[in-house]
PDB file of C-alpha atoms and ligand atoms in Angstrom:
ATOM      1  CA  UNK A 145     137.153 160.224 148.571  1.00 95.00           C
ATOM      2  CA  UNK A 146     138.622 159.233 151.720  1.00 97.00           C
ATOM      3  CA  UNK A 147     136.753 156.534 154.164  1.00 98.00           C
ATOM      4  CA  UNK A 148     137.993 155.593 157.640  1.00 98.00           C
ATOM      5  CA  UNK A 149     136.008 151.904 158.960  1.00 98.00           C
ATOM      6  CA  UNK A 150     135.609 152.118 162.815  1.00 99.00           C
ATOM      7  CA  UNK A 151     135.087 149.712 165.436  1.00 98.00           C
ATOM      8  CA  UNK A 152     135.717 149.154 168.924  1.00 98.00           C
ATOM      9  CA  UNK A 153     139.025 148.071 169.166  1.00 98.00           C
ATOM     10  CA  UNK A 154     140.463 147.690 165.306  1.00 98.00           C
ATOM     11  CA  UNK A 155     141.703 144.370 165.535  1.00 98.00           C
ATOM     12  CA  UNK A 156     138.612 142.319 164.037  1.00 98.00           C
ATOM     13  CA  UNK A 157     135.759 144.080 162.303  1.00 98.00           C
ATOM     14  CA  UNK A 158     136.977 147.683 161.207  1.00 98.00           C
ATOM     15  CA  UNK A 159     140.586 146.135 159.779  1.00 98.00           C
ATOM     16  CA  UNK A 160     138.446 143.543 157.926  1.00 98.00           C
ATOM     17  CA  UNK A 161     136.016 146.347 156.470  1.00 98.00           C
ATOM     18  CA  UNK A 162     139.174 148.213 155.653  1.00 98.00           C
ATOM     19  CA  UNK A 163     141.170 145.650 153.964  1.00 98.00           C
ATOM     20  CA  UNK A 164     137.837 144.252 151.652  1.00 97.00           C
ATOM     21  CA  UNK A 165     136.823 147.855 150.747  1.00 98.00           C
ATOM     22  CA  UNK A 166     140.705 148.642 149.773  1.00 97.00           C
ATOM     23  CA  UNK A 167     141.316 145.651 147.586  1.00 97.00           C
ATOM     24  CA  UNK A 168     137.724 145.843 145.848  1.00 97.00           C
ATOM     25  CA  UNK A 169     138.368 149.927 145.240  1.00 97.00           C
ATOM     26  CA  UNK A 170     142.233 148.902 144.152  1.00 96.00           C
ATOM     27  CA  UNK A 171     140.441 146.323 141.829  1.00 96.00           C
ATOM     28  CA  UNK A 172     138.487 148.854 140.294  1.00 96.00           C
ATOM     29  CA  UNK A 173     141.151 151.694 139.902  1.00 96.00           C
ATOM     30  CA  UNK A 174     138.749 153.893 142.391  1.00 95.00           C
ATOM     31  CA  UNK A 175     140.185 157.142 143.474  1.00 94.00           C
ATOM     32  CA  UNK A 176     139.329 156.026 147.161  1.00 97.00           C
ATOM     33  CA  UNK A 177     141.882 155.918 150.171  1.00 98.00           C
ATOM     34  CA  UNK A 178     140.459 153.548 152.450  1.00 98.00           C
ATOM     35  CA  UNK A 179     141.799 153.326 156.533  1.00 98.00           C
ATOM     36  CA  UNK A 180     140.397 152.139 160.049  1.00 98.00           C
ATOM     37  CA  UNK A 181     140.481 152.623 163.781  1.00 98.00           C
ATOM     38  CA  UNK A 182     139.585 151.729 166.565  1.00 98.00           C
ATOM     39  CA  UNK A 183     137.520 154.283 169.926  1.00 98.00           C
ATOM     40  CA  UNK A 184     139.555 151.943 172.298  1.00 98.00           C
ATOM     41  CA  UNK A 185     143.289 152.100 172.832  1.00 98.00           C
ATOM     42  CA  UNK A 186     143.570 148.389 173.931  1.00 96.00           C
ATOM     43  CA  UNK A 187     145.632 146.723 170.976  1.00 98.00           C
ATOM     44  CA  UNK A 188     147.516 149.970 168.933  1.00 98.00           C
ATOM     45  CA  UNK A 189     150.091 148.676 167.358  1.00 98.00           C
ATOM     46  CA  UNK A 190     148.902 145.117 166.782  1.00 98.00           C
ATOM     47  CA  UNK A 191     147.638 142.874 164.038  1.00 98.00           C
ATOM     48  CA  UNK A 192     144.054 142.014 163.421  1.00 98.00           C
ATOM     49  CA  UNK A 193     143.042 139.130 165.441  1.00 98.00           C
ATOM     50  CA  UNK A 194     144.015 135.850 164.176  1.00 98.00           C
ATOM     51  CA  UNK A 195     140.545 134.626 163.178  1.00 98.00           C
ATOM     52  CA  UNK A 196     139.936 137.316 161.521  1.00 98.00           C
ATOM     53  CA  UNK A 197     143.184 137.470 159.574  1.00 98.00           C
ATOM     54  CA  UNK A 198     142.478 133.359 158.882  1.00 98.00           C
ATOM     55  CA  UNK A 199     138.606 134.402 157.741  1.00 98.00           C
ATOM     56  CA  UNK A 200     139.713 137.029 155.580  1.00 98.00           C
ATOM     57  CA  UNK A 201     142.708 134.240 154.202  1.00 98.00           C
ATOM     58  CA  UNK A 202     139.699 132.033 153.233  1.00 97.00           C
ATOM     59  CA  UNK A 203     137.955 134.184 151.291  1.00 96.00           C
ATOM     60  CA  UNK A 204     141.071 136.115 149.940  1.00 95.00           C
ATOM     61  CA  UNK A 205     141.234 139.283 151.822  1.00 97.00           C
ATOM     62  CA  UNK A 206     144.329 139.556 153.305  1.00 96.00           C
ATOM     63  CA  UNK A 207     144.937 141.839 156.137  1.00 98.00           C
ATOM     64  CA  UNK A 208     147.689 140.177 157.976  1.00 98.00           C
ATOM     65  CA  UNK A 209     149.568 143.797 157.178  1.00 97.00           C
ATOM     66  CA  UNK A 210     147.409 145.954 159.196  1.00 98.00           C
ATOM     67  CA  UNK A 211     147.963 147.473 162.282  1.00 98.00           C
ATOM     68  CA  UNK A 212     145.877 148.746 165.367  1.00 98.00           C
ATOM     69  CA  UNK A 213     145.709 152.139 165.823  1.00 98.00           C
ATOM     70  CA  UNK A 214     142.754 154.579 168.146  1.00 98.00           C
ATOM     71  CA  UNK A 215     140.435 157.069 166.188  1.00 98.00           C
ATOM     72  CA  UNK A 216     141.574 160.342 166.608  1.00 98.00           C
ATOM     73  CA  UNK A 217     140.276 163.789 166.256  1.00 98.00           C
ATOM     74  CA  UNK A 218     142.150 165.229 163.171  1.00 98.00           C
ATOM     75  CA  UNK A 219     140.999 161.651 161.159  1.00 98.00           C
ATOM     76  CA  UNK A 220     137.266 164.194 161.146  1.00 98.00           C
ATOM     77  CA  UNK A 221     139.798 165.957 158.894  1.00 98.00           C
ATOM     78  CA  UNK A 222     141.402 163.531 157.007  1.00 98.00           C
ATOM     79  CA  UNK A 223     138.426 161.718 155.717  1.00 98.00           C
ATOM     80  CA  UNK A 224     135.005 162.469 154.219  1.00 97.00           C
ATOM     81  CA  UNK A 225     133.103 159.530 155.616  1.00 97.00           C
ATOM     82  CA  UNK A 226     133.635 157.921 158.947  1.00 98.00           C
ATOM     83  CA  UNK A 227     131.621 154.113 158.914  1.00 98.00           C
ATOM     84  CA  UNK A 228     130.841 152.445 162.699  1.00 98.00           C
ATOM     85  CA  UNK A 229     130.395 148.979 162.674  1.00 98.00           C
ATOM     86  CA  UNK A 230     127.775 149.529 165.779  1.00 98.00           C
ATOM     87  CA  UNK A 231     125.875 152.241 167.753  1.00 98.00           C
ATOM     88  CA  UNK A 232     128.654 152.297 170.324  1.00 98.00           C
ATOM     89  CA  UNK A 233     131.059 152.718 168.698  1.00 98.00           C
ATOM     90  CA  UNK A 234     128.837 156.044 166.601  1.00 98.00           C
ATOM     91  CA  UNK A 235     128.553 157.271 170.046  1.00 98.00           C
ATOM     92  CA  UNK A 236     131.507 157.111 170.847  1.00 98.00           C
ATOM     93  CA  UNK A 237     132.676 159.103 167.916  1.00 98.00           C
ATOM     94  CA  UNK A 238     130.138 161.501 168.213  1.00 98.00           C
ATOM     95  CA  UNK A 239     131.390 162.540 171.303  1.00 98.00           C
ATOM     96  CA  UNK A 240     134.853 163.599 169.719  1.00 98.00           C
ATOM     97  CA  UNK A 241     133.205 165.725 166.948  1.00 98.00           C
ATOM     98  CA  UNK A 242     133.939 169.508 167.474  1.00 98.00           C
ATOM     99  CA  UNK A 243     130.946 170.860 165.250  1.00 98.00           C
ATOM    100  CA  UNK A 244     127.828 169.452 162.859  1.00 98.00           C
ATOM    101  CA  UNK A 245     130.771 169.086 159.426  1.00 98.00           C
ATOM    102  CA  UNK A 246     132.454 166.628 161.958  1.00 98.00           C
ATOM    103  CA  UNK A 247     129.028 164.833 162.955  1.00 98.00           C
ATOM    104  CA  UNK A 248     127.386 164.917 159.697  1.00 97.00           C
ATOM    105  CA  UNK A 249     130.876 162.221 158.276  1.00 98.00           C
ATOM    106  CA  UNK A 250     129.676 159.050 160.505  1.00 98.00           C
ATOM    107  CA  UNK A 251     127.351 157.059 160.007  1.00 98.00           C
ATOM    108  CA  UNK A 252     126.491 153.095 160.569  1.00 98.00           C
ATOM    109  CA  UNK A 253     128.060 150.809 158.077  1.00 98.00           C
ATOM    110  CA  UNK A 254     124.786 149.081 157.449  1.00 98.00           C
ATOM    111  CA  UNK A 255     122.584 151.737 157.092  1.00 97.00           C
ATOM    112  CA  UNK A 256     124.683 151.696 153.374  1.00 95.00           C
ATOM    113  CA  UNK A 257     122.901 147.966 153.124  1.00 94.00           C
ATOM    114  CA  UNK A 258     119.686 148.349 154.947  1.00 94.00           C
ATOM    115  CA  UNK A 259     118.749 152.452 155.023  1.00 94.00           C
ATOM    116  CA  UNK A 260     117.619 153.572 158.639  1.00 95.00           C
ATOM    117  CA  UNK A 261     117.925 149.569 160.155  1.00 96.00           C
ATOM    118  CA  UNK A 262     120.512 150.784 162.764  1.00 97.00           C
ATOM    119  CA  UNK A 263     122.227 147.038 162.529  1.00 98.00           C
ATOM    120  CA  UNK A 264     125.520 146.165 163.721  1.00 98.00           C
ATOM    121  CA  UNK A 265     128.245 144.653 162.159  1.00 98.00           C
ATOM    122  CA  UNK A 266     128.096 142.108 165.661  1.00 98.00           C
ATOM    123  CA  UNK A 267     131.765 142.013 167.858  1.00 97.00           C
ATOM    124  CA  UNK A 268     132.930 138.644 166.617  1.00 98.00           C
ATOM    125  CA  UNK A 269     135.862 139.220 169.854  1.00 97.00           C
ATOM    126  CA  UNK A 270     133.979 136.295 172.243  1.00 97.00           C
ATOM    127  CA  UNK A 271     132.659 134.139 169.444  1.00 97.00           C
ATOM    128  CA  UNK A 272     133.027 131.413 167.106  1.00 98.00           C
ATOM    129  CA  UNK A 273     134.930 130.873 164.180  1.00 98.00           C
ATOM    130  CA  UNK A 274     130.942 131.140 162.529  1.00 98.00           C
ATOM    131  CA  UNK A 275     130.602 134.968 163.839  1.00 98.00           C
ATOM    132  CA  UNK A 276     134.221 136.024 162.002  1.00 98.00           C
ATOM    133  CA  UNK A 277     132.870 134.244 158.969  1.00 98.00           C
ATOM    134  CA  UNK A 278     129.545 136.295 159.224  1.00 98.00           C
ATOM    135  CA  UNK A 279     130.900 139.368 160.068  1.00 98.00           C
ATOM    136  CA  UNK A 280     133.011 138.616 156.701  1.00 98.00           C
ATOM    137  CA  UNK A 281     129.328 138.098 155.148  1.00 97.00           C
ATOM    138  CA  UNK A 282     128.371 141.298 156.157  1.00 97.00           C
ATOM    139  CA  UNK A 283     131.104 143.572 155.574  1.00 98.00           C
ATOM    140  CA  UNK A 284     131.514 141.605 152.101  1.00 97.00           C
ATOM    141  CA  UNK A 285     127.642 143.034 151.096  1.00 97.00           C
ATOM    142  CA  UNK A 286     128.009 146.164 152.971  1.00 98.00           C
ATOM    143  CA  UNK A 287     131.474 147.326 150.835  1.00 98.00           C
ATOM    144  CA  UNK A 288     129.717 145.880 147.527  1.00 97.00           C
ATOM    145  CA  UNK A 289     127.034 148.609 148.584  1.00 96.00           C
ATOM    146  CA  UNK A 290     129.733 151.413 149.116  1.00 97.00           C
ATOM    147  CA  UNK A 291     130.990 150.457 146.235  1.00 96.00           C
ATOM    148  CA  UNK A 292     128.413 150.737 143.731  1.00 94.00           C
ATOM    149  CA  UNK A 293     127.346 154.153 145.249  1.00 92.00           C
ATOM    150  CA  UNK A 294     130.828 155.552 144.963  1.00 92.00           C
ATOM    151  CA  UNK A 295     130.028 154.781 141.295  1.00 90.00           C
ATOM    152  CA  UNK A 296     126.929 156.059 141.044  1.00 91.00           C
ATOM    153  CA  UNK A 297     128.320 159.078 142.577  1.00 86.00           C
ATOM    154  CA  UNK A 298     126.154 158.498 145.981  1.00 81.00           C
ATOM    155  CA  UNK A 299     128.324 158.428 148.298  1.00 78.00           C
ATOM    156  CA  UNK A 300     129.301 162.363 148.422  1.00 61.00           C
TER     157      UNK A 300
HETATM  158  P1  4NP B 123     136.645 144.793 167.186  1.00 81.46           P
HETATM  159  O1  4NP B 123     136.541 143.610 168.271  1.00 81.46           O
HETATM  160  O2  4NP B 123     136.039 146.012 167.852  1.00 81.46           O
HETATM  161  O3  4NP B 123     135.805 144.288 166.061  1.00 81.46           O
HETATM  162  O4  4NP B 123     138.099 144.961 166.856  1.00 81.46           O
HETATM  163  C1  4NP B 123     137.034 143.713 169.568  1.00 81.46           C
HETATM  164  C2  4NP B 123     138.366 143.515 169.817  1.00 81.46           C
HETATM  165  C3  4NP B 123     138.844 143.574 171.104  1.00 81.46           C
HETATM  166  C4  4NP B 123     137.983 143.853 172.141  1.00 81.46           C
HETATM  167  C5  4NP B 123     136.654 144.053 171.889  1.00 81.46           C
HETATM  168  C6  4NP B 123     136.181 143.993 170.596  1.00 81.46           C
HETATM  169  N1  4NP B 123     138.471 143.886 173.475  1.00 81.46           N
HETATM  170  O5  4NP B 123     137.650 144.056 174.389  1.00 81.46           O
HETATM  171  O6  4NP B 123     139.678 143.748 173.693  1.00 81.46           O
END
């Protein structure tokens, strides 16, 4: 099993869904390579955003190792499920797919949590310390969900 976490521009929610999803699955010996991107180009190469490296600190996620990089077309190929953190950035995917295998990988992070809800994990970029630590919140529940259906042999 192979999941890629997107967002818009991989510095604040998608590396913190990556990094929480990889320790919990490395926790649990799970067969699961775990990656994210970002559909902008605006900060390759860069760490996640310091608040969200510090929020993740708190609660003992590090991700201070990660780096920036943009979704590209071959990662349809190089993972089974592809999770957006919002509509946007689905869209945005979407529009890269080359066929219905490539379309039929993404889907909305919280649809895992709350089925058919259409939520976003909310851009934390132009807000508070508060929205990193809620976005952490979220993404905490959200990869608890992913978890337990990667278990229960759900998540196919
Ligand atoms: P992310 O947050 O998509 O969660 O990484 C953002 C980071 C940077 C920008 C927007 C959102 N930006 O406009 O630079």
């Amino acid at each position: 099993m192979r999941i890629l976490m997107v967002c818009l521009g991989n510095i604040c929610r998608s590396p913190m869904a990556d990094g929480h999803l990889r320790k919990k699955v490395n926790d649990l010996k799970l067969a699961v390579i775990v990656d994210s991107a970002g559909t902008a180009n605006y900060h390759v190469g860069e760490a996640p955003d310091k608040r969200m490296i510090a929020t993740g600190a708190k609660f003992g996620t590090p991700i201070d190792e990660l780096r920036a990089r943009q979704f590209k077309v071959v990662d349809f190929d190089n993972f089974d499920l592809i999770y957006c953190m919002d509509s946007s950035n689905l869209s945005n995917v979407l529009s890269l797919a080359r066929n219905e295998a490539d379309c039929q990988k993404v889907r909305l992070l919280l649809n895992e949590l709350e089925p058919n809800s259409n939520a976003a994990v909310p851009d934390p970029y132009y807000g508070t310390m508060q929205d990193f630590e809620y976005v952490y919140q979220l993404l905490d529940k959200a990869t608890d969900c992913v978890i337990e259906k990667i278990k229960n042999g759900k998540i196919r």
